[in-house]
CSV table of C-alpha atoms in Angstrom, one decimal:
chain,number,residue,atom,x,y,z
A,1,MET,CA,137.1,136.3,73.4
A,2,LYS,CA,135.7,136.4,69.8
A,3,SER,CA,132.5,134.7,68.8
A,4,ALA,CA,132.3,132.2,66.0
A,5,LEU,CA,130.7,134.9,63.8
A,6,GLN,CA,133.5,137.4,64.5
A,7,ILE,CA,136.1,134.7,63.6
A,8,ALA,CA,134.3,133.8,60.4
A,9,ARG,CA,133.9,137.5,59.4
A,10,ALA,CA,137.6,138.2,60.0
A,11,ALA,CA,138.5,135.3,57.8
A,12,TYR,CA,136.5,136.5,54.8
A,13,LYS,CA,138.6,137.5,51.8
A,14,PRO,CA,136.9,140.2,49.7
A,15,ARG,CA,137.0,139.6,45.9
A,16,MET,CA,139.5,141.8,44.1
A,17,PRO,CA,140.3,142.6,40.5
A,18,LEU,CA,142.6,139.9,39.2
A,19,ILE,CA,145.3,142.4,38.4
A,20,LEU,CA,145.7,143.2,42.1
A,21,ASN,CA,146.5,139.6,42.9
A,22,GLN,CA,149.9,140.0,41.3
A,23,ASN,CA,152.7,142.5,41.1
A,24,VAL,CA,151.6,145.6,39.2
A,25,LYS,CA,153.1,148.8,37.6
A,26,THR,CA,151.3,152.0,37.0
A,27,VAL,CA,150.7,153.3,33.4
A,28,ASP,CA,149.8,156.9,32.7
A,29,GLY,CA,146.9,157.3,30.2
A,30,GLN,CA,145.2,160.3,28.7
A,31,ALA,CA,144.9,163.6,30.5
A,32,THR,CA,141.7,164.0,32.5
A,33,GLU,CA,139.1,166.7,31.9
A,34,SER,CA,136.3,168.1,34.1
A,35,VAL,CA,132.8,167.4,32.9
A,36,SER,CA,131.9,171.2,32.9
A,37,ASP,CA,133.4,174.6,33.7
A,38,ARG,CA,136.8,173.5,32.5
A,39,GLU,CA,138.4,176.8,32.2
A,40,SER,CA,137.4,178.1,35.6
A,41,ILE,CA,138.4,174.8,37.3
A,42,LYS,CA,141.7,174.8,35.5
A,43,ALA,CA,142.3,178.4,36.7
A,44,LEU,CA,141.6,177.3,40.3
A,45,PHE,CA,143.8,174.2,40.1
A,46,PRO,CA,146.6,175.1,37.6
A,47,ASN,CA,149.1,172.5,39.0
A,48,THR,CA,146.8,169.5,39.3
A,49,TYR,CA,144.2,169.9,36.6
A,50,GLY,CA,144.5,167.5,33.7
A,51,MET,CA,146.5,164.9,35.5
A,52,PRO,CA,146.6,161.6,33.5
A,53,VAL,CA,144.4,158.6,34.2
A,54,VAL,CA,146.5,155.9,36.0
A,55,THR,CA,145.9,152.3,35.3
A,56,PHE,CA,147.6,149.1,36.5
A,57,GLU,CA,149.4,146.5,34.4
A,58,ALA,CA,151.1,143.2,35.4
A,59,ASP,CA,154.7,143.7,36.4
A,60,ASN,CA,157.1,140.8,36.0
A,61,ASP,CA,159.9,142.7,37.6
A,62,HIS,CA,159.9,141.6,41.3
A,63,THR,CA,162.3,144.3,42.5
A,64,GLU,CA,161.3,145.9,45.8
A,65,HIS,CA,160.0,149.4,45.7
A,66,ARG,CA,161.5,152.3,47.7
A,67,GLN,CA,160.3,152.6,51.3
A,68,MET,CA,157.4,155.0,51.7
A,69,ASN,CA,155.2,156.2,54.6
A,70,VAL,CA,151.5,157.0,54.0
A,71,GLY,CA,148.9,158.7,56.1
A,72,VAL,CA,145.1,158.0,55.9
A,73,ILE,CA,142.2,160.1,57.0
A,74,LEU,CA,138.5,159.1,57.4
A,75,SER,CA,136.3,162.1,56.8
A,76,GLY,CA,132.6,162.7,57.1
A,77,GLY,CA,129.8,160.2,57.9
A,78,GLN,CA,130.5,156.5,58.2
A,79,ALA,CA,130.0,154.1,55.3
A,80,PRO,CA,130.3,150.3,55.3
A,81,GLY,CA,133.7,149.3,53.9
A,82,GLY,CA,135.8,152.1,55.3
A,83,HIS,CA,137.8,149.7,57.4
A,84,ASN,CA,138.5,147.5,54.4
A,85,VAL,CA,139.8,150.5,52.4
A,86,ILE,CA,142.4,151.0,55.2
A,87,ALA,CA,143.1,147.3,55.3
A,88,GLY,CA,143.6,147.2,51.5
A,89,LEU,CA,145.8,150.2,51.7
A,90,PHE,CA,147.9,148.5,54.4
A,91,ASP,CA,148.2,145.3,52.5
A,92,GLY,CA,149.2,147.0,49.3
A,93,LEU,CA,151.9,149.1,51.1
A,94,LYS,CA,153.4,146.0,52.8
A,95,ARG,CA,153.3,144.1,49.6
A,96,LEU,CA,155.3,146.8,47.8
A,97,ASN,CA,157.9,147.1,50.7
A,98,ALA,CA,157.7,145.4,54.1
A,99,ASP,CA,159.2,148.5,55.6
A,100,ASN,CA,156.4,150.8,54.4
A,101,MET,CA,154.4,152.3,57.2
A,102,LEU,CA,150.8,153.5,57.4
A,103,TYR,CA,149.7,156.2,59.8
A,104,GLY,CA,146.1,157.0,60.7
A,105,PHE,CA,145.1,160.6,61.6
A,106,LEU,CA,142.7,160.5,64.5
A,107,GLY,CA,139.2,162.1,64.4
A,108,GLY,CA,139.2,163.0,60.7
A,109,PRO,CA,141.1,165.9,59.0
A,110,ALA,CA,141.5,167.6,62.5
A,111,GLY,CA,144.0,164.9,63.3
A,112,LEU,CA,146.2,166.1,60.5
A,113,VAL,CA,146.0,169.7,61.7
A,114,ASP,CA,146.4,168.9,65.4
A,115,HIS,CA,149.0,166.2,64.9
A,116,LYS,CA,147.0,163.4,66.4
A,117,VAL,CA,148.2,160.3,64.8
A,118,MET,CA,148.9,156.6,65.3
A,119,GLU,CA,150.8,153.9,63.4
A,120,LEU,CA,148.5,151.3,62.0
A,121,ASN,CA,150.3,147.9,62.3
A,122,ALA,CA,149.1,144.4,61.3
A,123,ALA,CA,147.7,143.7,64.8
A,124,ILE,CA,145.5,146.8,64.7
A,125,VAL,CA,144.4,146.5,61.1
A,126,ASP,CA,143.5,142.8,61.5
A,127,GLU,CA,141.1,143.6,64.3
A,128,TYR,CA,139.0,145.8,62.0
A,129,ARG,CA,139.0,143.8,58.8
A,130,ASN,CA,135.5,143.3,57.4
A,131,THR,CA,133.8,145.3,60.2
A,132,GLY,CA,131.6,148.3,59.9
A,133,GLY,CA,132.1,151.8,61.3
A,134,PHE,CA,135.0,154.2,61.2
A,135,ASP,CA,136.2,153.6,64.7
A,136,ILE,CA,139.7,152.3,63.8
A,137,ILE,CA,140.9,156.0,63.8
A,138,GLY,CA,137.6,157.9,64.0
A,139,SER,CA,136.1,160.4,61.6
A,140,GLY,CA,135.4,164.1,61.6
A,141,ARG,CA,134.0,167.0,59.6
A,142,THR,CA,136.8,169.6,59.9
A,143,LYS,CA,137.3,171.4,56.6
A,144,LEU,CA,140.8,171.7,55.2
A,145,GLU,CA,140.7,175.2,53.7
A,146,THR,CA,143.3,177.5,55.2
A,147,VAL,CA,147.1,177.9,54.6
A,148,GLU,CA,147.7,177.5,58.3
A,149,GLN,CA,146.0,174.1,58.3
A,150,PHE,CA,147.9,173.0,55.2
A,151,GLU,CA,151.2,174.0,56.8
A,152,LYS,CA,150.3,172.2,60.0
A,153,GLY,CA,149.7,169.1,57.9
A,154,ARG,CA,153.0,169.5,56.2
A,155,GLU,CA,154.8,169.7,59.6
A,156,ILE,CA,153.5,166.3,60.8
A,157,CYS,CA,154.1,164.7,57.4
A,158,ASN,CA,157.7,165.9,57.4
A,159,LYS,CA,158.2,164.7,60.9
A,160,LEU,CA,156.9,161.2,60.1
A,161,ASN,CA,158.3,161.2,56.5
A,162,ILE,CA,154.8,160.8,55.1
A,163,LYS,CA,154.9,161.1,51.3
A,164,ALA,CA,151.2,160.6,50.6
A,165,ILE,CA,147.9,161.3,52.3
A,166,VAL,CA,144.8,159.3,51.4
A,167,ILE,CA,141.5,161.1,52.3
A,168,ILE,CA,138.5,158.7,52.4
A,169,GLY,CA,135.4,160.9,52.2
A,170,GLY,CA,132.5,162.3,50.3
A,171,ASP,CA,132.1,165.3,47.9
A,172,ASP,CA,133.1,167.9,50.5
A,173,SER,CA,136.0,165.9,51.7
A,174,ASN,CA,137.3,165.2,48.2
A,175,THR,CA,137.0,168.9,47.4
A,176,ASN,CA,139.1,169.7,50.4
A,177,ALA,CA,141.6,167.0,49.2
A,178,CYS,CA,141.8,168.7,45.8
A,179,ILE,CA,142.6,172.1,47.5
A,180,LEU,CA,145.2,170.4,49.7
A,181,ALA,CA,146.8,168.6,46.7
A,182,GLU,CA,146.9,171.8,44.7
A,183,TYR,CA,148.6,173.7,47.6
A,184,TYR,CA,151.2,171.0,48.2
A,185,LYS,CA,152.0,170.6,44.4
A,186,ALA,CA,152.3,174.4,44.0
A,187,LYS,CA,154.7,174.5,47.0
A,188,GLY,CA,156.7,171.5,45.7
A,189,TYR,CA,156.4,169.7,49.1
A,190,GLY,CA,156.5,166.3,47.5
A,191,ILE,CA,153.4,165.1,49.4
A,192,GLN,CA,150.7,163.4,47.2
A,193,VAL,CA,147.0,163.7,48.2
A,194,ILE,CA,144.7,160.9,47.0
A,195,GLY,CA,140.9,161.0,47.4
A,196,CYS,CA,138.9,157.9,47.9
A,197,PRO,CA,135.1,158.5,47.1
A,198,LYS,CA,133.0,157.5,50.1
A,199,THR,CA,129.2,158.0,50.6
A,200,ILE,CA,126.2,155.8,51.2
A,201,ASP,CA,124.2,158.3,49.2
A,202,GLY,CA,125.5,156.9,45.9
A,203,ASP,CA,125.9,160.3,44.4
A,204,LEU,CA,129.7,160.2,43.8
A,205,LYS,CA,130.0,158.5,40.5
A,206,ASN,CA,131.4,158.8,37.0
A,207,SER,CA,132.5,156.5,34.2
A,208,MET,CA,135.1,155.0,36.4
A,209,ILE,CA,133.0,154.7,39.6
A,210,GLU,CA,130.0,152.6,39.3
A,211,ALA,CA,129.0,153.1,42.9
A,212,SER,CA,130.9,154.6,45.9
A,213,PHE,CA,131.6,152.1,48.6
A,214,GLY,CA,128.9,151.8,51.3
A,215,PHE,CA,125.9,152.5,49.0
A,216,ASP,CA,125.2,148.8,48.3
A,217,THR,CA,125.5,147.6,51.9
A,218,ALA,CA,123.4,150.5,53.3
A,219,CYS,CA,120.6,149.9,50.8
A,220,LYS,CA,120.5,146.2,51.6
A,221,VAL,CA,120.3,147.0,55.4
A,222,TYR,CA,117.5,149.5,54.8
A,223,SER,CA,115.7,147.2,52.5
A,224,GLU,CA,115.8,144.4,55.0
A,225,LEU,CA,114.3,146.7,57.6
A,226,ILE,CA,111.7,147.9,55.2
A,227,GLY,CA,110.9,144.3,54.3
A,228,ASN,CA,110.5,143.5,58.0
A,229,ILE,CA,108.0,146.4,58.4
A,230,GLN,CA,106.2,145.3,55.2
A,231,ARG,CA,105.9,141.8,56.6
A,232,ASP,CA,104.5,143.1,59.9
A,233,ALA,CA,102.1,145.4,58.0
A,234,ASN,CA,100.8,142.6,55.9
A,235,SER,CA,100.3,140.6,59.1
A,236,ALA,CA,98.6,143.2,61.3
A,237,LYS,CA,96.9,144.9,58.3
A,238,LYS,CA,96.3,148.2,60.2
A,239,TYR,CA,99.2,150.6,59.7
A,240,TRP,CA,100.5,152.8,56.9
A,241,HIS,CA,104.3,153.2,57.5
A,242,PHE,CA,105.9,156.4,56.3
A,243,ILE,CA,109.7,155.7,56.1
A,244,ARG,CA,112.2,158.5,55.6
A,245,LEU,CA,115.6,157.3,54.2
A,246,MET,CA,119.0,159.0,54.5
A,247,GLY,CA,120.3,160.8,51.5
A,248,ARG,CA,119.8,164.5,51.6
A,249,SER,CA,121.1,165.6,48.3
A,250,ALA,CA,120.0,162.6,46.1
A,251,SER,CA,117.3,160.0,46.1
A,252,HIS,CA,119.5,157.1,45.0
A,253,ILE,CA,118.9,155.2,48.3
A,254,THR,CA,115.2,155.6,48.2
A,255,LEU,CA,115.1,154.5,44.5
A,256,GLU,CA,117.3,151.4,45.2
A,257,CYS,CA,115.3,150.4,48.2
A,258,ALA,CA,112.1,150.9,46.3
A,259,LEU,CA,113.4,148.6,43.5
A,260,GLN,CA,114.3,146.0,46.2
A,261,THR,CA,111.1,146.2,48.3
A,262,GLN,CA,108.3,147.4,46.0
A,263,PRO,CA,106.5,149.8,48.4
A,264,ASN,CA,103.1,151.2,47.6
A,265,VAL,CA,104.5,154.7,47.2
A,266,ALA,CA,108.1,155.9,46.6
A,267,ILE,CA,108.8,159.6,46.3
A,268,ILE,CA,111.8,160.6,44.2
A,269,SER,CA,113.0,164.1,44.9
A,270,GLU,CA,114.5,164.7,41.4
A,271,GLU,CA,111.2,163.7,39.8
A,272,ILE,CA,109.3,166.1,42.0
A,273,GLU,CA,111.7,168.9,41.0
A,274,VAL,CA,111.4,168.2,37.3
A,275,LYS,CA,107.6,168.0,37.4
A,276,ARG,CA,107.6,171.1,39.6
A,277,LEU,CA,105.1,169.5,42.0
A,278,ASN,CA,104.1,171.3,45.2
A,279,LEU,CA,103.6,169.7,48.6
A,280,SER,CA,99.8,169.6,48.2
A,281,GLN,CA,100.2,167.6,44.9
A,282,ILE,CA,102.6,165.1,46.6
A,283,VAL,CA,100.0,164.6,49.4
A,284,ASP,CA,97.3,164.2,46.8
A,285,GLY,CA,99.3,161.4,45.2
A,286,ILE,CA,99.7,159.5,48.5
A,287,VAL,CA,96.0,160.1,49.5
A,288,ASP,CA,94.9,158.6,46.1
A,289,VAL,CA,96.8,155.4,46.8
A,290,VAL,CA,95.5,155.2,50.4
A,291,VAL,CA,91.9,155.7,49.2
A,292,LYS,CA,92.2,153.1,46.5
A,293,ARG,CA,93.7,150.5,48.8
A,294,GLY,CA,91.2,151.4,51.5
A,295,ASN,CA,88.2,151.0,49.2
A,296,ALA,CA,89.6,147.5,48.3
A,297,GLY,CA,89.8,146.7,52.0
A,298,PHE,CA,93.6,147.2,52.5
A,299,TYR,CA,94.2,149.7,55.3
A,300,PHE,CA,98.0,149.3,55.4
A,301,GLY,CA,101.0,150.1,53.2
A,302,THR,CA,104.4,151.6,53.0
A,303,VAL,CA,105.6,155.0,51.7
A,304,LEU,CA,109.3,155.7,51.1
A,305,ILE,CA,110.5,159.3,51.4
A,306,PRO,CA,114.0,160.7,50.7
A,307,GLU,CA,115.5,162.7,53.5
A,308,GLY,CA,116.0,165.9,51.3
A,309,LEU,CA,112.5,166.0,49.8
A,310,ILE,CA,111.7,169.5,51.1
A,311,GLU,CA,114.7,171.0,49.3
A,312,PHE,CA,113.6,169.6,46.0
A,313,ILE,CA,110.0,171.0,46.0
A,314,PRO,CA,110.3,174.2,44.0
A,315,ALA,CA,107.8,176.2,46.1
A,316,CYS,CA,109.4,175.0,49.3
A,317,LYS,CA,112.9,175.9,47.9
A,318,VAL,CA,111.7,179.5,47.3
A,319,LEU,CA,110.1,179.6,50.7
A,320,ILE,CA,113.3,178.5,52.4
A,321,ALA,CA,115.4,181.0,50.5
A,322,GLU,CA,113.0,183.8,51.5
A,323,LEU,CA,113.0,182.7,55.2
A,324,ASN,CA,116.8,182.6,55.1
A,325,ASP,CA,116.9,186.2,53.8
A,326,LEU,CA,114.2,187.4,56.1
A,327,LEU,CA,115.3,185.9,59.4
A,328,ALA,CA,119.1,186.0,59.3
A,329,ASP,CA,120.2,188.6,61.9
A,330,ASN,CA,116.7,190.1,62.1
A,331,ASP,CA,116.6,191.7,65.6
A,332,GLU,CA,112.9,192.7,65.2
A,333,PHE,CA,111.9,189.1,64.7
A,334,ASN,CA,114.2,187.8,67.4
A,335,ASN,CA,112.7,190.3,69.9
A,336,LEU,CA,109.1,189.0,69.4
A,337,THR,CA,107.9,187.1,72.5
A,338,ASN,CA,105.6,184.4,71.3
A,339,ASP,CA,105.2,182.0,68.4
A,340,GLU,CA,102.0,183.6,67.1
A,341,GLN,CA,103.7,187.0,66.7
A,342,LYS,CA,106.6,185.4,64.9
A,343,ARG,CA,104.2,183.5,62.6
A,344,ASN,CA,102.4,186.7,61.7
A,345,PHE,CA,105.6,188.6,61.2
A,346,ILE,CA,106.7,186.0,58.6
A,347,ILE,CA,103.4,185.7,56.8
A,348,ASN,CA,103.1,189.5,56.4
A,349,ARG,CA,106.6,189.7,54.7
A,350,LEU,CA,106.6,186.7,52.4
A,351,SER,CA,105.8,186.8,48.7
A,352,ASP,CA,102.3,185.6,47.7
A,353,GLU,CA,103.5,182.1,46.6
A,354,SER,CA,105.7,181.6,49.7
A,355,ARG,CA,102.9,182.8,51.9
A,356,ASP,CA,100.5,180.2,50.5
A,357,THR,CA,103.2,177.5,51.0
A,358,PHE,CA,103.9,178.5,54.5
A,359,VAL,CA,100.3,178.7,55.6
A,360,SER,CA,99.6,175.3,54.1
A,361,LEU,CA,102.2,173.6,56.3
A,362,PRO,CA,101.2,172.0,59.6
A,363,ALA,CA,101.8,174.4,62.5
A,364,ASN,CA,104.7,172.5,64.0
A,365,ILE,CA,106.6,172.2,60.7
A,366,ALA,CA,106.0,175.9,60.0
A,367,ARG,CA,107.3,176.7,63.5
A,368,GLN,CA,110.4,174.5,62.9
A,369,LEU,CA,111.1,176.3,59.6
A,370,SER,CA,111.0,179.7,61.3
A,371,LEU,CA,112.7,179.0,64.6
A,372,ASP,CA,115.3,176.2,64.0
A,373,ARG,CA,118.2,178.0,62.3
A,374,ASP,CA,122.0,177.3,62.1
A,375,SER,CA,124.8,179.7,63.2
A,376,HIS,CA,124.5,181.5,59.8
A,377,GLY,CA,120.7,182.1,60.4
A,378,ASN,CA,119.7,179.6,57.7
A,379,VAL,CA,116.8,177.2,58.1
A,380,GLN,CA,118.0,173.7,59.2
A,381,VAL,CA,116.1,171.7,56.6
A,382,SER,CA,117.8,168.4,57.6
A,383,LEU,CA,116.1,168.5,61.0
A,384,ILE,CA,112.6,168.5,59.5
A,385,GLU,CA,110.9,165.2,60.0
A,386,THR,CA,109.4,164.9,56.5
A,387,GLU,CA,107.6,161.6,57.3
A,388,LYS,CA,105.7,163.3,60.1
A,389,LEU,CA,104.9,166.3,57.8
A,390,LEU,CA,103.4,164.0,55.2
A,391,ILE,CA,101.5,161.9,57.8
A,392,GLU,CA,99.9,165.0,59.3
A,393,MET,CA,98.9,166.4,55.9
A,394,VAL,CA,97.6,163.0,54.6
A,395,THR,CA,95.6,162.5,57.8
A,396,ALA,CA,94.0,166.0,57.4
A,397,ARG,CA,93.2,165.4,53.7
A,398,LEU,CA,91.6,162.0,54.5
A,399,ALA,CA,89.5,163.5,57.3
A,400,ALA,CA,88.2,166.1,54.8
A,401,LEU,CA,87.3,163.3,52.3
A,402,LYS,CA,85.6,161.4,55.1
A,403,LYS,CA,83.5,164.5,56.0
A,404,ASP,CA,82.5,164.8,52.3
A,405,GLY,CA,81.6,161.2,52.2
A,406,VAL,CA,84.2,160.3,49.6
A,407,TYR,CA,86.3,158.0,51.8
A,408,HIS,CA,84.8,155.6,54.4
A,409,GLY,CA,87.8,153.6,55.4
A,410,LYS,CA,90.3,153.7,58.3
A,411,PHE,CA,93.8,155.3,58.4
A,412,ALA,CA,96.4,154.7,61.1
A,413,SER,CA,100.1,155.6,60.5
A,414,LEU,CA,103.6,155.2,61.9
A,415,GLY,CA,106.7,157.2,61.0
A,416,HIS,CA,110.2,155.9,60.8
A,417,PHE,CA,113.7,157.2,59.9
A,418,PHE,CA,116.4,154.8,58.6
A,419,GLY,CA,119.8,156.4,58.5
A,420,TYR,CA,122.4,155.5,61.0
A,421,GLU,CA,121.4,151.8,61.0
A,422,GLY,CA,122.9,151.4,57.5
A,423,ARG,CA,126.3,153.2,58.2
């Protein structure tokens, strides 16, 4: 039994370009060029590089197109709108030819390799129109990069007479799509591979893509949550809220949410990198705002922090690189029995700059950098709770200012992470 909200949501008709409300034909335009590294990219993709821009024009010829089967894959993290991409693909196929069929590969690219697939009919697609998530067929992070995988994909495509695969994913997924397309083109298999840019991070864009789908909705969800916290903070007037926002490789989400919610502090990773600020300088900037507001009688506020901040701080970037080199497959380090021994082992082997950075970190963050590593021995930066790092350092700096008689106010803080709520 569906609720009134579910019924209303399912009935919503997304606005589309006017050209797509009529019969269309494709028109080839100028050859495309990569923004940089043209020769090296052309050498890697000799069969698919320089393909023309394809645009749509109205088609007054109402003849039915040849029957075609298409496969679709959801790859990587969820983004609002994924289900509607599939719904739009389904509607477009059926409009061209009622006998066209759409197949969904289950669990991401692994479904193509493992031959886990289902037909997506009108009843299934209609259940997921205008809904969030990627649960219609599931998603995954399997990389398509080996000839064996490509051939497995060809087998299932031939079996189901699939002539095109649409991969809905981010930068990694579209890179994999390029490699798959190049392989199939070189082999002459007659299987098209189409990439659909997807990421809530908003960092997949060019002159033809104003924003990847999912970014706008995610930012609005996060901004609503931030606004709720700001309203609460302005009511209670006793907490500083440090809010880390998803977006490891870019600060677009943090910037957009800052423009929508006007926080007291918004840290932009790219700005930190350009100005070559260190962690201490970032903390100084936050402390300065806290002190000024405290002296005015305001002991509350909000600080927005991008998820990947640590990787943009030049000194931290150098430290992470040194830790990766030092700790990967280091039996001497791994055989040490306690945290203090491991800390001293690291300190004695770092460069002077990295040693100063490492020592300045709170003990729990330094421990996390040295102990939490992935299967390749690299530091797992994404696991670092940056909001807690800044809270701890700001608290310590304010305590020192209080001791020196510079600051006489209060400081209480709460940390938050907004990520999965917006996907």
